[in-house]
Tab-separated table of C-alpha atoms in Angstrom:
chain	number	residue	atom	x	y	z
A	656	MET	CA	144.065	133.227	127.124
A	657	THR	CA	146.238	134.569	124.301
A	658	ASN	CA	146.385	134.174	120.533
A	659	LYS	CA	149.214	131.654	120.817
A	660	LYS	CA	148.952	128.339	119.031
A	661	MET	CA	146.583	126.083	120.956
A	662	THR	CA	147.137	122.521	122.095
A	663	ALA	CA	144.678	119.769	121.107
A	664	ARG	CA	142.841	120.077	124.414
A	665	GLU	CA	142.632	123.868	124.131
A	666	VAL	CA	141.178	123.550	120.635
A	667	ALA	CA	138.610	121.076	121.976
A	668	LEU	CA	137.766	123.319	124.935
A	669	THR	CA	137.332	126.401	122.748
A	670	ALA	CA	135.069	124.596	120.279
A	671	LEU	CA	132.995	122.983	123.017
A	672	ASP	CA	132.525	126.177	125.007
A	673	ARG	CA	131.233	127.959	121.889
A	674	VAL	CA	128.821	125.101	121.193
A	675	ARG	CA	127.562	124.876	124.789
A	676	ARG	CA	127.413	128.625	125.428
A	677	ARG	CA	126.331	130.031	122.059
A	678	GLY	CA	124.674	127.072	120.360
A	679	ALA	CA	127.326	127.047	117.619
A	680	TYR	CA	127.650	124.051	115.288
A	681	SER	CA	130.310	121.639	116.549
A	682	ASN	CA	131.612	120.637	113.120
A	683	LEU	CA	132.013	124.241	111.932
A	684	GLN	CA	133.745	125.374	115.119
A	685	LEU	CA	136.079	122.410	115.200
A	686	ASN	CA	137.011	122.647	111.519
A	687	GLN	CA	137.687	126.383	111.839
A	688	LEU	CA	139.968	125.913	114.836
A	689	LEU	CA	141.781	122.925	113.355
A	690	SER	CA	142.504	124.944	110.221
A	691	LYS	CA	143.825	127.857	112.251
A	692	HIS	CA	146.076	125.961	114.660
A	693	GLN	CA	147.595	123.309	112.345
A	694	LEU	CA	147.784	120.374	114.773
A	695	ASN	CA	149.509	117.138	113.799
A	696	ASP	CA	147.340	114.139	112.907
A	697	ASN	CA	147.351	112.607	116.396
A	698	ASP	CA	146.405	115.893	118.027
A	699	ARG	CA	143.671	116.522	115.436
A	700	ARG	CA	142.194	113.124	116.274
A	701	LEU	CA	142.440	113.825	120.006
A	702	ALA	CA	140.729	117.213	119.709
A	703	THR	CA	137.996	115.730	117.507
A	704	ARG	CA	137.409	112.818	119.855
A	705	ILE	CA	137.165	115.113	122.899
A	706	VAL	CA	134.710	117.489	121.194
A	707	TYR	CA	132.295	114.896	119.877
A	708	GLY	CA	132.688	112.563	122.849
A	709	THR	CA	132.041	115.286	125.413
A	710	LEU	CA	128.969	116.453	123.508
A	711	GLN	CA	127.657	112.914	123.198
A	712	ARG	CA	128.114	112.231	126.911
A	713	GLN	CA	127.259	115.697	128.227
A	714	LEU	CA	124.341	114.726	130.499
A	715	THR	CA	126.310	111.773	131.863
A	716	LEU	CA	129.358	113.957	132.527
A	717	GLU	CA	127.253	116.642	134.224
A	718	TYR	CA	125.752	113.963	136.503
A	719	TRP	CA	129.227	112.741	137.422
A	720	LEU	CA	130.543	116.261	138.005
A	721	GLN	CA	127.665	117.577	140.128
A	722	PRO	CA	128.682	116.032	143.522
A	723	PHE	CA	132.193	117.479	143.188
A	724	VAL	CA	131.098	121.076	142.518
A	725	LYS	CA	128.001	120.974	144.782
A	726	GLY	CA	125.978	123.546	142.885
A	727	LYS	CA	128.834	126.069	142.768
A	728	LYS	CA	128.372	128.694	140.024
A	729	LEU	CA	131.154	128.078	137.504
A	730	ASP	CA	132.363	130.100	134.573
A	731	SER	CA	131.187	128.395	131.389
A	732	TRP	CA	134.690	127.488	130.227
A	733	VAL	CA	135.649	126.081	133.647
A	734	GLU	CA	132.659	123.732	133.680
A	735	THR	CA	133.413	122.688	130.096
A	736	LEU	CA	137.073	122.078	130.995
A	737	LEU	CA	136.055	119.793	133.868
A	738	LEU	CA	133.614	117.903	131.663
A	739	THR	CA	136.368	117.276	129.106
A	740	ALA	CA	138.622	115.922	131.845
A	741	LEU	CA	135.935	113.535	133.094
A	742	TYR	CA	135.308	112.390	129.531
A	743	GLN	CA	138.984	111.600	129.045
A	744	TYR	CA	139.267	109.773	132.388
A	745	GLN	CA	136.334	107.525	131.574
A	746	TYR	CA	136.410	107.033	127.794
A	747	LEU	CA	139.969	107.540	126.497
A	748	GLU	CA	141.597	104.324	127.607
A	749	ARG	CA	144.964	105.008	125.976
A	750	VAL	CA	145.448	108.364	127.713
A	751	PRO	CA	146.783	108.016	131.305
A	752	ASP	CA	144.880	109.835	134.047
A	753	TRP	CA	147.978	111.762	135.125
A	754	ALA	CA	148.383	113.231	131.630
A	755	VAL	CA	144.755	114.365	131.582
A	756	THR	CA	145.131	115.875	135.049
A	757	ASP	CA	148.374	117.723	134.289
A	758	GLU	CA	147.119	119.163	130.990
A	759	THR	CA	143.757	120.213	132.460
A	760	ILE	CA	145.425	121.995	135.398
A	761	GLU	CA	147.830	123.716	133.001
A	762	ILE	CA	144.888	125.025	130.916
A	763	ALA	CA	143.173	126.262	134.104
A	764	LYS	CA	146.413	128.057	135.033
A	765	GLN	CA	146.867	129.629	131.580
A	766	TRP	CA	143.229	130.627	131.046
A	767	GLY	CA	142.227	131.581	134.582
A	768	ASN	CA	143.518	132.915	137.894
A	769	PRO	CA	145.235	131.047	140.754
A	770	GLY	CA	141.867	130.462	142.432
A	771	ILE	CA	140.472	128.694	139.358
A	772	ARG	CA	143.627	126.581	139.034
A	773	LYS	CA	143.342	125.540	142.693
A	774	PHE	CA	139.626	124.740	142.337
A	775	VAL	CA	140.139	122.636	139.190
A	776	THR	CA	143.034	120.781	140.851
A	777	GLY	CA	140.880	119.981	143.877
A	778	VAL	CA	137.958	118.703	141.786
A	779	LEU	CA	140.138	116.445	139.633
A	780	HIS	CA	141.933	114.919	142.618
A	781	ALA	CA	138.595	114.325	144.371
A	782	VAL	CA	137.156	112.581	141.283
A	783	LEU	CA	140.162	110.282	141.000
A	784	ARG	CA	140.078	109.549	144.732
A	785	GLN	CA	136.335	108.957	145.152
A	786	GLY	CA	135.355	107.594	141.735
A	787	PHE	CA	132.305	108.291	139.581
A	788	PRO	CA	128.714	108.264	140.924
A	789	ARG	CA	126.777	105.131	139.919
A	790	PHE	CA	123.732	105.192	137.656
A	791	ASP	CA	121.773	102.771	139.861
A	792	GLN	CA	121.463	105.543	142.437
A	793	LEU	CA	118.791	106.950	140.108
A	794	ARG	CA	115.549	105.184	141.001
A	795	ASP	CA	113.417	106.595	138.192
A	796	GLU	CA	113.944	104.406	135.103
A	797	SER	CA	113.522	107.181	132.528
A	798	GLU	CA	115.876	109.469	134.417
A	799	ARG	CA	118.443	106.680	134.693
A	800	LEU	CA	118.309	105.989	130.944
A	801	ALA	CA	118.511	109.724	130.186
A	802	VAL	CA	121.620	110.154	132.334
A	803	GLN	CA	123.298	106.866	131.410
A	804	PHE	CA	122.998	107.433	127.651
A	805	SER	CA	122.998	111.259	127.761
A	806	VAL	CA	119.680	111.698	125.977
A	807	PRO	CA	117.035	114.185	127.226
A	808	ARG	CA	114.192	112.789	129.287
A	809	TRP	CA	111.497	113.763	126.743
A	810	LEU	CA	113.247	111.766	124.029
A	811	VAL	CA	113.714	108.735	126.266
A	812	ASP	CA	109.988	108.808	127.077
A	813	GLU	CA	109.061	109.118	123.374
A	814	LEU	CA	111.305	106.221	122.331
A	815	VAL	CA	110.029	103.970	125.123
A	816	SER	CA	106.415	104.877	124.296
A	817	GLN	CA	106.852	104.252	120.559
A	818	TYR	CA	109.228	101.269	120.500
A	819	GLY	CA	108.974	99.643	123.939
A	820	GLN	CA	111.597	99.482	126.683
A	821	SER	CA	113.856	96.847	125.108
A	822	GLN	CA	114.042	98.374	121.612
A	823	ALA	CA	114.378	101.899	123.001
A	824	THR	CA	117.306	100.809	125.174
A	825	ARG	CA	119.017	99.275	122.114
A	826	VAL	CA	118.608	102.561	120.263
A	827	LEU	CA	119.930	104.577	123.211
A	828	GLN	CA	122.954	102.304	123.533
A	829	SER	CA	123.741	102.682	119.840
A	830	VAL	CA	123.577	106.468	119.449
A	831	ASN	CA	126.861	107.014	121.296
A	832	ASP	CA	128.826	104.653	119.035
A	833	PRO	CA	131.267	106.370	116.650
A	834	ALA	CA	129.693	107.513	113.373
A	835	ARG	CA	131.010	105.645	110.348
A	836	LEU	CA	132.388	107.212	107.192
A	837	VAL	CA	130.587	105.716	104.185
A	838	VAL	CA	131.014	106.455	100.484
A	839	ARG	CA	128.744	105.757	97.538
A	840	VAL	CA	130.326	104.869	94.210
A	841	ASN	CA	129.190	106.984	91.254
A	842	THR	CA	128.234	104.212	88.846
A	843	ALA	CA	127.699	106.696	86.011
A	844	VAL	CA	131.473	107.195	85.726
A	845	THR	CA	133.045	104.106	87.357
A	846	ASP	CA	132.153	100.841	89.115
A	847	LEU	CA	132.512	99.275	92.540
A	848	ALA	CA	135.397	96.953	91.652
A	849	THR	CA	137.477	99.784	90.172
A	850	VAL	CA	136.986	101.989	93.237
A	851	GLU	CA	137.823	99.100	95.569
A	852	SER	CA	141.078	98.532	93.680
A	853	GLN	CA	142.004	102.233	93.847
A	854	LEU	CA	141.233	102.416	97.577
A	855	ARG	CA	143.467	99.412	98.264
A	856	ALA	CA	146.255	100.990	96.217
A	857	ALA	CA	145.940	104.160	98.320
A	858	GLY	CA	146.144	102.171	101.566
A	859	ILE	CA	142.547	102.946	102.515
A	860	GLU	CA	140.763	100.097	104.307
A	861	PHE	CA	137.034	99.451	103.881
A	862	GLN	CA	134.191	96.982	104.168
A	863	LYS	CA	131.272	96.435	101.805
A	864	SER	CA	127.984	97.800	103.068
A	865	ARG	CA	125.308	95.390	104.279
A	866	VAL	CA	122.701	98.110	103.814
A	867	ALA	CA	123.057	99.710	100.389
A	868	PRO	CA	124.469	98.709	96.992
A	869	ASN	CA	127.588	100.471	95.679
A	870	ALA	CA	128.451	101.612	99.199
A	871	LEU	CA	131.688	101.111	101.114
A	872	VAL	CA	132.297	101.664	104.848
A	873	ILE	CA	135.729	103.251	105.310
A	874	THR	CA	137.535	101.777	108.320
A	875	LYS	CA	140.998	103.357	107.989
A	876	GLY	CA	142.699	106.024	105.907
A	877	GLU	CA	142.296	109.626	104.715
A	878	LEU	CA	139.688	109.781	102.002
A	879	LEU	CA	138.344	113.305	101.533
A	880	GLY	CA	141.539	114.634	99.980
A	881	SER	CA	141.742	111.736	97.540
A	882	ALA	CA	141.514	111.929	93.740
A	883	LEU	CA	138.532	109.573	93.878
A	884	PHE	CA	136.531	112.188	95.791
A	885	ALA	CA	137.823	115.211	93.875
A	886	THR	CA	136.957	113.654	90.500
A	887	GLY	CA	133.444	112.660	91.541
A	888	GLN	CA	133.964	108.899	91.436
A	889	ILE	CA	132.730	108.671	95.034
A	890	THR	CA	130.706	110.824	97.386
A	891	VAL	CA	130.183	110.715	101.141
A	892	GLN	CA	126.681	109.536	102.079
A	893	ASP	CA	125.395	107.392	104.932
A	894	GLU	CA	124.078	103.956	104.006
A	895	SER	CA	120.579	104.643	105.338
A	896	ALA	CA	120.359	107.904	103.403
A	897	MET	CA	120.997	105.972	100.179
A	898	LEU	CA	117.897	103.834	100.704
A	899	ALA	CA	115.282	106.465	99.796
A	900	VAL	CA	116.514	106.669	96.196
A	901	ASP	CA	117.266	102.926	96.210
A	902	SER	CA	113.542	102.348	96.852
A	903	MET	CA	112.321	104.726	94.103
A	904	ASN	CA	112.969	102.493	91.052
A	905	VAL	CA	114.029	105.502	88.979
A	906	GLN	CA	113.976	104.825	85.224
A	907	PRO	CA	116.347	106.485	82.684
A	908	GLY	CA	113.654	108.668	81.099
A	909	ASP	CA	111.904	109.754	84.321
A	910	ARG	CA	111.208	113.382	85.182
A	911	VAL	CA	111.879	113.553	88.927
A	912	LEU	CA	111.307	116.262	91.526
A	913	ASP	CA	113.613	116.406	94.560
A	914	ALA	CA	111.496	118.730	96.673
A	915	CYS	CA	113.863	119.274	99.645
A	916	ALA	CA	117.175	118.708	97.938
A	917	ALA	CA	120.109	120.505	99.598
A	918	PRO	CA	122.972	119.732	99.806
A	919	GLY	CA	122.212	117.431	96.877
A	920	GLY	CA	123.397	113.965	97.870
A	921	LYS	CA	120.138	112.301	96.902
A	922	THR	CA	119.751	114.604	93.877
A	923	VAL	CA	122.920	113.264	92.276
A	924	GLN	CA	122.005	109.724	93.343
A	925	ILE	CA	118.764	110.111	91.376
A	926	ALA	CA	120.628	111.738	88.475
A	927	GLU	CA	122.987	108.765	88.141
A	928	ARG	CA	120.008	106.672	87.075
A	929	LEU	CA	118.748	109.131	84.465
A	930	ASP	CA	119.515	109.450	80.754
A	931	PRO	CA	119.179	113.040	79.464
A	932	ALA	CA	118.934	111.711	75.909
A	933	THR	CA	115.572	110.113	76.758
A	934	GLY	CA	114.265	113.082	78.757
A	935	GLY	CA	115.623	112.032	82.123
A	936	ARG	CA	115.968	115.022	84.456
A	937	VAL	CA	115.740	115.892	88.145
A	938	ASP	CA	114.444	119.264	89.322
A	939	ALA	CA	115.998	120.067	92.707
A	940	LEU	CA	114.465	122.617	95.069
A	941	ASP	CA	115.703	124.508	98.084
A	942	ILE	CA	114.367	127.634	99.711
A	943	HIS	CA	117.835	129.257	99.999
A	944	GLU	CA	119.900	130.344	96.988
A	945	HIS	CA	123.248	129.505	98.628
A	946	LYS	CA	121.994	125.954	99.091
A	947	THR	CA	120.861	125.569	95.487
A	948	LYS	CA	124.397	126.617	94.540
A	949	LEU	CA	125.681	123.784	96.748
A	950	ILE	CA	123.462	121.368	94.817
A	951	GLN	CA	124.848	122.676	91.509
A	952	LYS	CA	128.416	122.345	92.786
A	953	ASN	CA	127.757	118.785	93.923
A	954	ALA	CA	126.144	117.899	90.591
A	955	SER	CA	129.117	119.284	88.672
A	956	ARG	CA	131.656	117.389	90.771
A	957	MET	CA	129.679	114.173	90.223
A	958	HIS	CA	129.368	114.808	86.434
A	959	MET	CA	125.582	115.188	86.688
A	960	ALA	CA	125.132	118.852	85.723
A	961	ASP	CA	123.444	117.934	82.406
A	962	ARG	CA	120.557	116.228	84.173
A	963	VAL	CA	120.058	118.415	87.288
A	964	VAL	CA	118.067	121.672	87.209
A	965	THR	CA	117.989	123.682	90.435
A	966	HIS	CA	115.270	126.060	91.626
A	967	THR	CA	115.368	128.434	94.600
A	968	LEU	CA	111.843	127.653	95.767
A	969	ASP	CA	109.967	126.636	98.907
A	970	ALA	CA	108.558	123.157	98.255
A	971	ARG	CA	105.199	124.369	99.562
A	972	ARG	CA	105.073	126.774	96.570
A	973	VAL	CA	105.635	124.216	93.778
A	974	ALA	CA	102.395	125.335	92.104
A	975	ASP	CA	104.174	128.601	91.254
A	976	GLU	CA	106.686	126.753	89.086
A	977	PHE	CA	105.273	123.436	87.852
A	978	ALA	CA	102.063	122.258	86.204
A	979	ASP	CA	100.036	119.391	87.636
A	980	GLU	CA	101.080	115.849	86.674
A	981	THR	CA	104.570	116.931	85.579
A	982	PHE	CA	106.629	114.284	87.389
A	983	ASP	CA	106.981	110.508	87.226
A	984	LYS	CA	108.577	110.409	90.682
A	985	ILE	CA	108.837	112.885	93.541
A	986	LEU	CA	111.206	112.641	96.492
A	987	VAL	CA	110.214	114.507	99.639
A	988	ASP	CA	113.186	114.055	101.961
A	989	ALA	CA	111.474	116.287	104.444
A	990	PRO	CA	112.777	118.739	107.041
A	991	CYS	CA	112.760	116.796	110.311
A	992	SER	CA	114.121	116.703	113.852
A	993	GLY	CA	117.124	114.632	112.751
A	994	ILE	CA	116.850	112.260	115.706
A	995	GLY	CA	118.215	109.444	113.533
A	996	LEU	CA	121.509	111.373	113.288
A	997	LEU	CA	122.398	111.589	117.003
A	998	ARG	CA	125.563	109.591	116.418
A	999	ARG	CA	126.717	112.021	113.727
A	1000	LYS	CA	125.362	115.296	115.170
A	1001	PRO	CA	125.470	114.860	118.956
A	1002	GLU	CA	124.251	118.348	119.911
A	1003	ILE	CA	120.874	117.726	118.214
A	1004	ARG	CA	119.740	115.846	121.312
A	1005	TYR	CA	120.057	118.977	123.470
A	1006	THR	CA	118.615	121.529	121.036
A	1007	LYS	CA	115.467	119.720	119.850
A	1008	SER	CA	112.216	119.397	121.769
A	1009	LEU	CA	108.951	117.498	121.457
A	1010	ALA	CA	107.310	120.756	120.350
A	1011	ASP	CA	109.852	121.008	117.499
A	1012	SER	CA	108.897	117.530	116.315
A	1013	GLN	CA	105.193	118.357	116.375
A	1014	LYS	CA	105.794	121.613	114.453
A	1015	LEU	CA	107.862	119.780	111.833
A	1016	HIS	CA	105.070	117.225	111.422
A	1017	LYS	CA	102.794	120.054	110.231
A	1018	ILE	CA	105.420	121.379	107.794
A	1019	GLN	CA	105.940	117.872	106.398
A	1020	GLY	CA	102.218	117.500	105.793
A	1021	SER	CA	102.024	120.853	104.009
A	1022	ILE	CA	104.902	119.881	101.677
A	1023	LEU	CA	103.250	116.557	100.799
A	1024	ASN	CA	99.930	118.300	100.174
A	1025	ALA	CA	101.624	120.825	97.875
A	1026	VAL	CA	103.518	118.312	95.737
A	1027	ALA	CA	100.722	115.727	95.478
A	1028	PRO	CA	99.069	117.215	92.345
A	1029	LYS	CA	102.433	117.407	90.581
A	1030	VAL	CA	102.963	113.652	90.284
A	1031	LYS	CA	101.436	111.820	87.321
A	1032	LYS	CA	98.708	109.212	87.784
A	1033	GLY	CA	100.514	105.970	88.548
A	1034	GLY	CA	103.552	107.948	89.695
A	1035	ILE	CA	105.070	107.708	93.164
A	1036	ILE	CA	105.950	110.143	95.946
A	1037	THR	CA	108.734	108.828	98.157
A	1038	TYR	CA	108.489	110.444	101.592
A	1039	SER	CA	111.555	110.034	103.813
A	1040	THR	CA	113.116	111.549	106.936
A	1041	CYS	CA	116.269	111.128	109.004
A	1042	THR	CA	114.290	110.843	112.226
A	1043	ILE	CA	112.830	107.812	114.022
A	1044	LEU	CA	109.962	109.615	115.768
A	1045	GLN	CA	106.635	108.275	114.568
A	1046	GLN	CA	104.834	111.647	114.671
A	1047	GLU	CA	107.111	112.775	111.835
A	1048	ASN	CA	106.960	109.454	110.007
A	1049	GLU	CA	103.980	107.086	110.203
A	1050	GLN	CA	101.678	109.801	111.508
A	1051	THR	CA	102.573	112.185	108.678
A	1052	VAL	CA	101.971	109.443	106.103
A	1053	GLN	CA	98.672	108.343	107.607
A	1054	GLU	CA	97.338	111.905	107.782
A	1055	PHE	CA	98.294	112.436	104.137
A	1056	LEU	CA	96.514	109.232	103.061
A	1057	ALA	CA	93.414	110.166	105.064
A	1058	ALA	CA	93.222	113.463	103.170
A	1059	HIS	CA	94.137	112.023	99.733
A	1060	SER	CA	91.978	109.127	98.606
A	1061	ASP	CA	93.759	109.289	95.241
A	1062	PHE	CA	96.932	107.815	96.819
A	1063	ARG	CA	97.770	104.403	98.234
A	1064	LEU	CA	100.678	103.213	100.365
A	1065	LEU	CA	103.052	100.762	98.698
A	1066	THR	CA	105.471	98.477	100.523
A	1067	THR	CA	108.931	100.045	100.572
A	1068	LYS	CA	111.447	97.686	98.979
A	1069	THR	CA	115.239	97.975	98.865
A	1070	SER	CA	117.933	96.238	96.817
A	1071	ARG	CA	119.171	94.371	99.899
A	1072	ASN	CA	115.622	93.384	100.977
A	1073	LEU	CA	116.127	95.040	104.340
A	1074	LYS	CA	113.680	94.031	107.077
A	1075	ASP	CA	111.405	92.367	104.520
A	1076	ASP	CA	109.772	90.335	107.311
A	1077	ARG	CA	108.352	93.492	108.924
A	1078	ALA	CA	104.610	93.983	109.318
A	1079	SER	CA	104.489	97.608	108.113
A	1080	ALA	CA	104.534	98.835	104.511
A	1081	THR	CA	106.848	101.682	105.495
A	1082	LEU	CA	110.502	101.068	106.364
A	1083	THR	CA	112.160	102.367	109.529
A	1084	ILE	CA	115.897	101.828	109.974
A	1085	LEU	CA	116.907	102.292	113.605
A	1086	PRO	CA	120.483	103.289	114.532
A	1087	ALA	CA	120.763	99.959	116.350
A	1088	ASP	CA	119.811	97.845	113.304
A	1089	TYR	CA	122.932	98.060	111.126
A	1090	GLY	CA	125.152	100.730	112.704
A	1091	SER	CA	123.929	103.272	110.137
A	1092	ASP	CA	121.856	106.416	110.707
A	1093	GLY	CA	118.207	106.193	111.676
A	1094	PHE	CA	115.941	106.674	108.656
A	1095	PHE	CA	112.320	106.347	107.525
A	1096	ILE	CA	111.038	105.676	103.989
A	1097	SER	CA	107.555	105.366	102.542
A	1098	ASN	CA	106.229	105.160	98.972
A	1099	LEU	CA	102.887	106.736	98.046
A	1100	GLN	CA	101.409	105.937	94.616
A	1101	ARG	CA	98.870	108.170	92.910
A	1102	ILE	CA	96.044	105.972	91.639
A	1103	LEU	CA	93.514	108.534	90.326
């Protein structure tokens, strides 16, 4: 392997091998390599599709590959190369098998020795000749679901236990769908109709969101380099993530605490609803200074700097900074396992464990306990996460209520009246419900 300019498949292989071998972040690796090697648009899309698709389907691909390598110890990059080939054979319908085969063998030749090239050639020809192993050969239902949808066994068992077999299967089917690009319109500086008109003029195609107000789902076109984004008229935010603030009923003169704020998407969403002239302000916390700078940068781009105050502070230490009963509203968008984001961050499924979820549950409880005295009587704490595991959601809320008789649980309401026929007061959006991220929202009112 040399420092020559890489092809799309070499970029994908390099990024994937770093993610699988070192635990690197897929988006950072891919963006770095794409910047360095200056691929054309089609090749950028191909590299991106291979990286995220192979990560999403990793357990499935490993199951398919296993009979053809028969436990042979492979160099990391060779195994990754074979997995990318299997992904392309099975999931990239517009790419002919011969092209995948030729390019994969060429990479094996360039990166390895003649023995590796011969081995890779033999495996690929055997796969095309014999076909892919069937999932129904797996008799254990949980193992079959884990392999078929490429989700670890522990997570399959948790989803089935918490949501039942049918609902869990719907969720598992949905998490390998492509993630959608969604923007929220900054109504403090423009309006939905104006942005729609400008998007059409730029040749960008979109649909209105079914989930959140002032949100548009982008279906075609390059958006992030647009003037709309640069001038803060829009920001990228998933529809489900918009719902926490949507449910808060923020008033112009409210003093609001965003206790776990970085990178600041919800901070500026809150700020849009505030009027500094009447005392409206949001205090945004993060434990890391470089992240509070990100919040400030985001607030400036969105023209919200006059109503956002950042603090480098652990949310569990709010007593060091704020007096009791300071805030009308508090948002705790808590650190969580991120299981609702599997579509957007595919490697999460392989790096998280049940123990991680249980540990996070304790951290979430400690944050809620710390901020509780800081909300005024009659004020509301909105507790939200981007996971769908109940130990981090319902269980965290119920434990908080059991320890705080001065709070009651309100029914979470949204502008679009989502799932208003549900039995629970809290709101859980599953990835299978609307094609958006998985999300949980609850509203806790201080009554004493």
